[in-house]
Amino acid sequence: MMQDVDSPIAASRLDTKIMSPAIGVEVAGLDLTQPLEDSQVQELRSLLLKHQLLVFRDQALSSAQHIAFARRFGELEVHPVFPHDPDYPELVLLGGDSTQPGRENLYHSDVSWRAEPSMGSILRCIECPPAGGDTIWCNMVLAYENLPHHIKDVLHELEAVHDLLPGFIDRISEEERAAIRERFPAQTHPVVRTHPETGQRILYVSSWTTHLANYIETGFFRGMPELQSGAHWLLQYLVDQARHPEYQVRLKWQPHTLAFWDNRSTQHYAVQDYFPSPRKMARATIIGDRPY
């Protein structure tokens, strides 16, 4: 059953502060180190559907508490490439240090290369640089809504391929690549997906997208392979929609800040402007369902 994000069930009884007109709300009035009541979990779910990004300040969670909070919203994945917390494989460790810059500075939706991509991610700041290291989120519902009508007409049948391997090729040894490819084959998802809870239409291509799968099999382009080059232009145009400031919010991290976002309807970008200062983050990722 679809939920109206503006219905009374989506209204919050918590102390909330809008972060931007497009996306994001800061939430106060909860201690996330303590177990949540079912009603609080439902309230946060409703807020997430309405605002797409929830930010909590001054939440000094341990790894165990981080995992416990995330599990209230679904089963958690184990990432096949990123380093993990030694005690909690569901908790990936992100960020750079004085020898290695962070590499999350591209617009993306987490693990869209899975057959069932993430529902949401919960990222905790462990150590922040003295300046910089912000994260940008983008509302991809707005990105779709504001596309020209003639572009929307082209997209309704299109599918795109999302692939893990190109983005991680230098982190996976040659000996391991065949096994990774077998476990995680490239996935084809609709260019415009439907949010399974709100029914909203979402532009769903990002830096994980390698190409459009069926460009010359659909619509105006059917049976005209000489127009294949247009697929590259169209994909780049669509990927670039996440860069519009009008669809974005930018979060300045502080230690013990927690961000919880809907991976189905957003993209994010971790700004790499702090090297060689350290930036240490931990992320739990909630398993979702297959896009349609």
CSV table of C-alpha atoms in Angstrom, one decimal:
chain,number,residue,atom,x,y,z
A,1,MET,CA,0.0,0.0,0.0
A,2,MET,CA,1.4,3.4,-1.0
A,3,GLN,CA,1.9,6.0,1.7
A,4,ASP,CA,1.1,9.7,1.0
A,5,VAL,CA,4.2,11.5,2.3
A,6,ASP,CA,2.0,14.5,3.1
A,7,SER,CA,-0.7,12.5,5.0
A,8,PRO,CA,-1.1,12.8,8.8
A,9,ILE,CA,0.8,9.6,9.4
A,10,ALA,CA,3.9,11.4,8.0
A,11,ALA,CA,3.6,14.3,10.4
A,12,SER,CA,6.3,14.3,13.1
A,13,ARG,CA,5.8,14.7,16.8
A,14,LEU,CA,9.6,15.1,17.2
A,15,ASP,CA,11.6,18.3,17.3
A,16,THR,CA,12.5,18.8,13.6
A,17,LYS,CA,14.3,21.5,11.6
A,18,ILE,CA,14.1,21.7,7.8
A,19,MET,CA,17.6,21.7,6.3
A,20,SER,CA,16.6,22.8,2.8
A,21,PRO,CA,13.4,23.2,0.7
A,22,ALA,CA,14.4,20.2,-1.4
A,23,ILE,CA,15.6,17.6,1.1
A,24,GLY,CA,16.6,16.9,4.6
A,25,VAL,CA,15.5,17.5,8.2
A,26,GLU,CA,17.4,17.6,11.5
A,27,VAL,CA,15.7,15.5,14.2
A,28,ALA,CA,16.1,16.1,17.9
A,29,GLY,CA,14.4,14.6,20.9
A,30,LEU,CA,15.7,11.0,20.6
A,31,ASP,CA,18.5,9.2,22.3
A,32,LEU,CA,19.6,6.7,19.7
A,33,THR,CA,21.9,4.9,22.2
A,34,GLN,CA,18.7,3.5,23.7
A,35,PRO,CA,16.3,1.0,22.1
A,36,LEU,CA,13.5,2.6,20.2
A,37,GLU,CA,9.8,1.9,20.7
A,38,ASP,CA,7.9,0.7,17.7
A,39,SER,CA,6.0,3.9,17.5
A,40,GLN,CA,9.3,5.9,17.3
A,41,VAL,CA,10.5,3.6,14.5
A,42,GLN,CA,7.3,4.2,12.6
A,43,GLU,CA,7.6,8.0,13.1
A,44,LEU,CA,11.2,8.0,11.8
A,45,ARG,CA,10.1,5.9,8.8
A,46,SER,CA,7.4,8.5,8.0
A,47,LEU,CA,9.8,11.3,8.3
A,48,LEU,CA,12.2,9.5,6.0
A,49,LEU,CA,9.6,9.1,3.3
A,50,LYS,CA,8.7,12.8,3.6
A,51,HIS,CA,12.2,14.3,3.8
A,52,GLN,CA,14.4,11.6,2.4
A,53,LEU,CA,17.3,12.5,4.8
A,54,LEU,CA,17.3,12.5,8.6
A,55,VAL,CA,20.2,14.0,10.5
A,56,PHE,CA,20.8,13.4,14.2
A,57,ARG,CA,23.3,15.4,16.2
A,58,ASP,CA,25.2,14.5,19.4
A,59,GLN,CA,24.5,10.7,19.2
A,60,ALA,CA,27.6,9.0,20.7
A,61,LEU,CA,26.8,5.5,19.4
A,62,SER,CA,29.0,2.5,19.7
A,63,SER,CA,29.3,0.2,16.8
A,64,ALA,CA,26.9,-2.2,18.5
A,65,GLN,CA,24.4,0.6,19.0
A,66,HIS,CA,24.8,1.8,15.4
A,67,ILE,CA,24.0,-1.7,14.2
A,68,ALA,CA,21.1,-2.2,16.6
A,69,PHE,CA,19.5,1.1,15.4
A,70,ALA,CA,19.9,0.3,11.7
A,71,ARG,CA,18.4,-3.2,12.2
A,72,ARG,CA,15.1,-1.6,13.4
A,73,PHE,CA,14.6,-0.6,9.7
A,74,GLY,CA,15.5,-3.9,8.0
A,75,GLU,CA,18.1,-6.5,7.3
A,76,LEU,CA,21.7,-5.2,6.8
A,77,GLU,CA,24.0,-6.0,3.9
A,78,VAL,CA,27.7,-7.0,4.1
A,79,HIS,CA,29.7,-5.0,1.5
A,80,PRO,CA,31.9,-7.2,-0.7
A,81,VAL,CA,34.8,-4.6,-1.1
A,82,PHE,CA,34.9,-1.9,1.6
A,83,PRO,CA,36.7,-2.6,4.8
A,84,HIS,CA,34.5,-3.6,7.7
A,85,ASP,CA,34.4,-3.0,11.5
A,86,PRO,CA,36.3,-6.0,12.9
A,87,ASP,CA,33.4,-7.0,15.1
A,88,TYR,CA,30.5,-6.1,12.8
A,89,PRO,CA,30.9,-7.0,9.2
A,90,GLU,CA,27.7,-5.1,8.3
A,91,LEU,CA,29.4,-1.9,9.3
A,92,VAL,CA,31.7,-0.6,6.5
A,93,LEU,CA,34.5,1.9,7.3
A,94,LEU,CA,34.8,4.9,5.0
A,95,GLY,CA,37.0,8.0,4.6
A,96,GLY,CA,40.6,9.0,4.0
A,97,ASP,CA,43.7,9.7,6.1
A,98,SER,CA,47.1,11.3,5.7
A,99,THR,CA,48.2,8.8,3.1
A,100,GLN,CA,45.0,7.9,1.2
A,101,PRO,CA,42.3,10.5,0.1
A,102,GLY,CA,38.7,9.4,0.5
A,103,ARG,CA,37.1,8.2,-2.7
A,104,GLU,CA,33.4,8.7,-2.2
A,105,ASN,CA,33.3,12.0,-4.2
A,106,LEU,CA,30.9,11.0,-6.9
A,107,TYR,CA,27.1,11.2,-7.1
A,108,HIS,CA,25.6,7.8,-6.4
A,109,SER,CA,23.0,5.8,-4.7
A,110,ASP,CA,24.5,3.1,-2.5
A,111,VAL,CA,24.9,-0.4,-4.1
A,112,SER,CA,22.6,0.2,-7.0
A,113,TRP,CA,24.7,-2.5,-8.7
A,114,ARG,CA,22.9,-5.1,-6.5
A,115,ALA,CA,19.8,-7.0,-7.8
A,116,GLU,CA,18.0,-5.6,-4.7
A,117,PRO,CA,19.7,-2.3,-4.0
A,118,SER,CA,19.7,-0.6,-0.6
A,119,MET,CA,16.6,0.8,1.0
A,120,GLY,CA,18.6,3.2,3.1
A,121,SER,CA,22.0,3.9,4.7
A,122,ILE,CA,22.9,5.2,8.1
A,123,LEU,CA,26.3,6.9,8.3
A,124,ARG,CA,28.0,7.9,11.6
A,125,CYS,CA,30.8,10.4,11.9
A,126,ILE,CA,33.6,9.0,14.1
A,127,GLU,CA,36.3,11.6,13.3
A,128,CYS,CA,35.8,14.8,11.3
A,129,PRO,CA,38.5,16.9,9.6
A,130,PRO,CA,38.9,20.4,11.1
A,131,ALA,CA,37.3,21.8,8.0
A,132,GLY,CA,35.7,20.3,4.9
A,133,GLY,CA,34.5,16.8,4.4
A,134,ASP,CA,30.9,17.7,3.9
A,135,THR,CA,28.3,15.4,2.3
A,136,ILE,CA,25.8,16.6,-0.4
A,137,TRP,CA,22.5,14.8,-0.9
A,138,CYS,CA,20.2,15.3,-3.9
A,139,ASN,CA,16.4,14.7,-4.2
A,140,MET,CA,16.1,12.5,-7.3
A,141,VAL,CA,12.3,12.8,-7.2
A,142,LEU,CA,12.6,16.5,-7.9
A,143,ALA,CA,15.3,15.7,-10.5
A,144,TYR,CA,12.8,13.6,-12.4
A,145,GLU,CA,9.8,15.9,-11.9
A,146,ASN,CA,11.7,18.9,-13.4
A,147,LEU,CA,12.9,17.1,-16.5
A,148,PRO,CA,11.4,18.5,-19.8
A,149,HIS,CA,8.3,16.6,-20.9
A,150,HIS,CA,10.0,15.5,-24.2
A,151,ILE,CA,12.8,13.9,-22.2
A,152,LYS,CA,10.3,12.1,-19.8
A,153,ASP,CA,8.6,10.7,-22.9
A,154,VAL,CA,11.8,9.1,-23.9
A,155,LEU,CA,12.6,7.6,-20.5
A,156,HIS,CA,9.5,5.6,-19.7
A,157,GLU,CA,10.7,2.4,-21.3
A,158,LEU,CA,14.4,2.8,-20.8
A,159,GLU,CA,16.6,0.6,-18.7
A,160,ALA,CA,20.2,1.1,-17.5
A,161,VAL,CA,23.0,-1.1,-16.4
A,162,HIS,CA,24.6,-0.7,-13.0
A,163,ASP,CA,27.9,-2.4,-12.4
A,164,LEU,CA,30.1,-2.8,-9.3
A,165,LEU,CA,33.3,-3.8,-11.0
A,166,PRO,CA,34.3,-0.5,-12.9
A,167,GLY,CA,34.1,1.5,-9.7
A,168,PHE,CA,36.2,-1.0,-7.6
A,169,ILE,CA,38.5,-2.4,-10.2
A,170,ASP,CA,41.7,-1.2,-8.6
A,171,ARG,CA,40.6,-2.5,-5.2
A,172,ILE,CA,39.9,-6.0,-6.4
A,173,SER,CA,42.9,-8.2,-7.3
A,174,GLU,CA,42.9,-9.9,-10.7
A,175,GLU,CA,42.5,-13.2,-9.0
A,176,GLU,CA,39.3,-12.1,-7.3
A,177,ARG,CA,37.6,-10.4,-10.2
A,178,ALA,CA,36.0,-13.4,-11.7
A,179,ALA,CA,34.6,-14.5,-8.4
A,180,ILE,CA,33.2,-11.0,-7.7
A,181,ARG,CA,31.7,-10.9,-11.2
A,182,GLU,CA,30.0,-14.2,-10.6
A,183,ARG,CA,28.6,-13.1,-7.3
A,184,PHE,CA,27.6,-9.6,-8.4
A,185,PRO,CA,26.8,-9.6,-12.1
A,186,ALA,CA,25.9,-6.2,-13.6
A,187,GLN,CA,22.2,-5.4,-13.0
A,188,THR,CA,19.6,-3.8,-15.3
A,189,HIS,CA,17.2,-1.4,-13.5
A,190,PRO,CA,14.6,1.1,-14.9
A,191,VAL,CA,16.0,4.6,-15.6
A,192,VAL,CA,12.9,5.9,-13.8
A,193,ARG,CA,12.0,3.7,-10.8
A,194,THR,CA,8.9,3.9,-8.7
A,195,HIS,CA,9.2,4.3,-4.9
A,196,PRO,CA,7.6,1.2,-3.4
A,197,GLU,CA,6.2,3.1,-0.4
A,198,THR,CA,5.1,6.5,-1.8
A,199,GLY,CA,4.6,5.7,-5.5
A,200,GLN,CA,6.8,8.6,-6.5
A,201,ARG,CA,8.8,8.5,-9.8
A,202,ILE,CA,12.5,8.7,-9.3
A,203,LEU,CA,15.4,9.3,-11.7
A,204,TYR,CA,17.6,6.3,-11.0
A,205,VAL,CA,20.9,6.6,-12.9
A,206,SER,CA,24.2,7.6,-11.3
A,207,SER,CA,28.0,7.0,-11.3
A,208,TRP,CA,27.3,3.3,-11.0
A,209,THR,CA,25.5,3.3,-14.3
A,210,THR,CA,27.6,2.2,-17.2
A,211,HIS,CA,25.2,2.5,-20.1
A,212,LEU,CA,21.6,2.4,-21.3
A,213,ALA,CA,20.6,-1.2,-22.0
A,214,ASN,CA,17.8,-0.8,-24.6
A,215,TYR,CA,18.1,2.6,-26.1
A,216,ILE,CA,17.6,1.5,-29.7
A,217,GLU,CA,14.8,-0.9,-28.8
A,218,THR,CA,12.4,1.7,-27.4
A,219,GLY,CA,10.3,4.6,-28.6
A,220,PHE,CA,11.5,6.9,-31.3
A,221,PHE,CA,14.9,5.1,-31.4
A,222,ARG,CA,13.4,1.6,-32.2
A,223,GLY,CA,15.4,-0.1,-34.9
A,224,MET,CA,17.8,2.8,-35.5
A,225,PRO,CA,21.2,1.6,-34.3
A,226,GLU,CA,22.9,4.5,-36.0
A,227,LEU,CA,21.5,6.7,-33.2
A,228,GLN,CA,23.3,4.7,-30.5
A,229,SER,CA,25.7,7.6,-29.9
A,230,GLY,CA,22.7,9.5,-28.6
A,231,ALA,CA,22.5,7.1,-25.7
A,232,HIS,CA,25.8,8.4,-24.3
A,233,TRP,CA,24.6,12.0,-24.5
A,234,LEU,CA,21.3,11.1,-22.8
A,235,LEU,CA,22.9,9.1,-20.0
A,236,GLN,CA,25.4,11.9,-19.2
A,237,TYR,CA,22.5,14.5,-19.2
A,238,LEU,CA,20.6,12.4,-16.8
A,239,VAL,CA,23.5,11.7,-14.5
A,240,ASP,CA,24.3,15.4,-14.4
A,241,GLN,CA,20.8,16.2,-12.9
A,242,ALA,CA,22.1,15.3,-9.4
A,243,ARG,CA,24.5,18.3,-9.7
A,244,HIS,CA,21.7,20.9,-9.5
A,245,PRO,CA,21.9,22.9,-6.3
A,246,GLU,CA,18.2,23.4,-6.2
A,247,TYR,CA,17.7,19.7,-5.5
A,248,GLN,CA,20.4,19.5,-2.8
A,249,VAL,CA,21.3,19.9,0.8
A,250,ARG,CA,24.9,20.0,2.2
A,251,LEU,CA,25.7,18.6,5.6
A,252,LYS,CA,28.6,19.9,7.7
A,253,TRP,CA,29.6,16.9,9.9
A,254,GLN,CA,30.4,17.0,13.6
A,255,PRO,CA,31.6,14.1,15.7
A,256,HIS,CA,28.6,11.9,16.7
A,257,THR,CA,26.5,13.1,13.9
A,258,LEU,CA,24.3,10.4,12.3
A,259,ALA,CA,22.7,10.7,8.8
A,260,PHE,CA,20.0,8.3,7.7
A,261,TRP,CA,18.9,8.6,4.0
A,262,ASP,CA,16.6,6.9,1.6
A,263,ASN,CA,18.8,5.4,-1.1
A,264,ARG,CA,15.8,4.8,-3.4
A,265,SER,CA,15.0,8.5,-3.9
A,266,THR,CA,18.4,10.2,-3.3
A,267,GLN,CA,22.0,10.4,-4.4
A,268,HIS,CA,24.9,11.7,-2.4
A,269,TYR,CA,28.4,13.0,-2.8
A,270,ALA,CA,31.2,13.1,-0.2
A,271,VAL,CA,33.2,16.2,-0.8
A,272,GLN,CA,37.0,15.4,-0.9
A,273,ASP,CA,38.5,18.7,0.2
A,274,TYR,CA,40.1,17.7,3.5
A,275,PHE,CA,43.1,15.6,2.5
A,276,PRO,CA,45.5,15.0,4.2
A,277,SER,CA,43.3,15.5,7.3
A,278,PRO,CA,41.6,12.3,8.5
A,279,ARG,CA,37.9,11.6,8.1
A,280,LYS,CA,36.6,8.4,9.6
A,281,MET,CA,33.0,7.3,9.1
A,282,ALA,CA,31.0,4.1,9.6
A,283,ARG,CA,28.0,3.0,7.5
A,284,ALA,CA,25.3,0.5,7.9
A,285,THR,CA,23.3,-0.2,4.7
A,286,ILE,CA,19.7,-1.6,4.8
A,287,ILE,CA,18.7,-4.1,2.2
A,288,GLY,CA,15.9,-3.0,-0.2
A,289,ASP,CA,14.0,-4.6,-3.0
A,290,ARG,CA,14.3,-4.8,-6.8
A,291,PRO,CA,13.5,-1.5,-8.5
A,292,TYR,CA,10.5,-1.4,-10.8
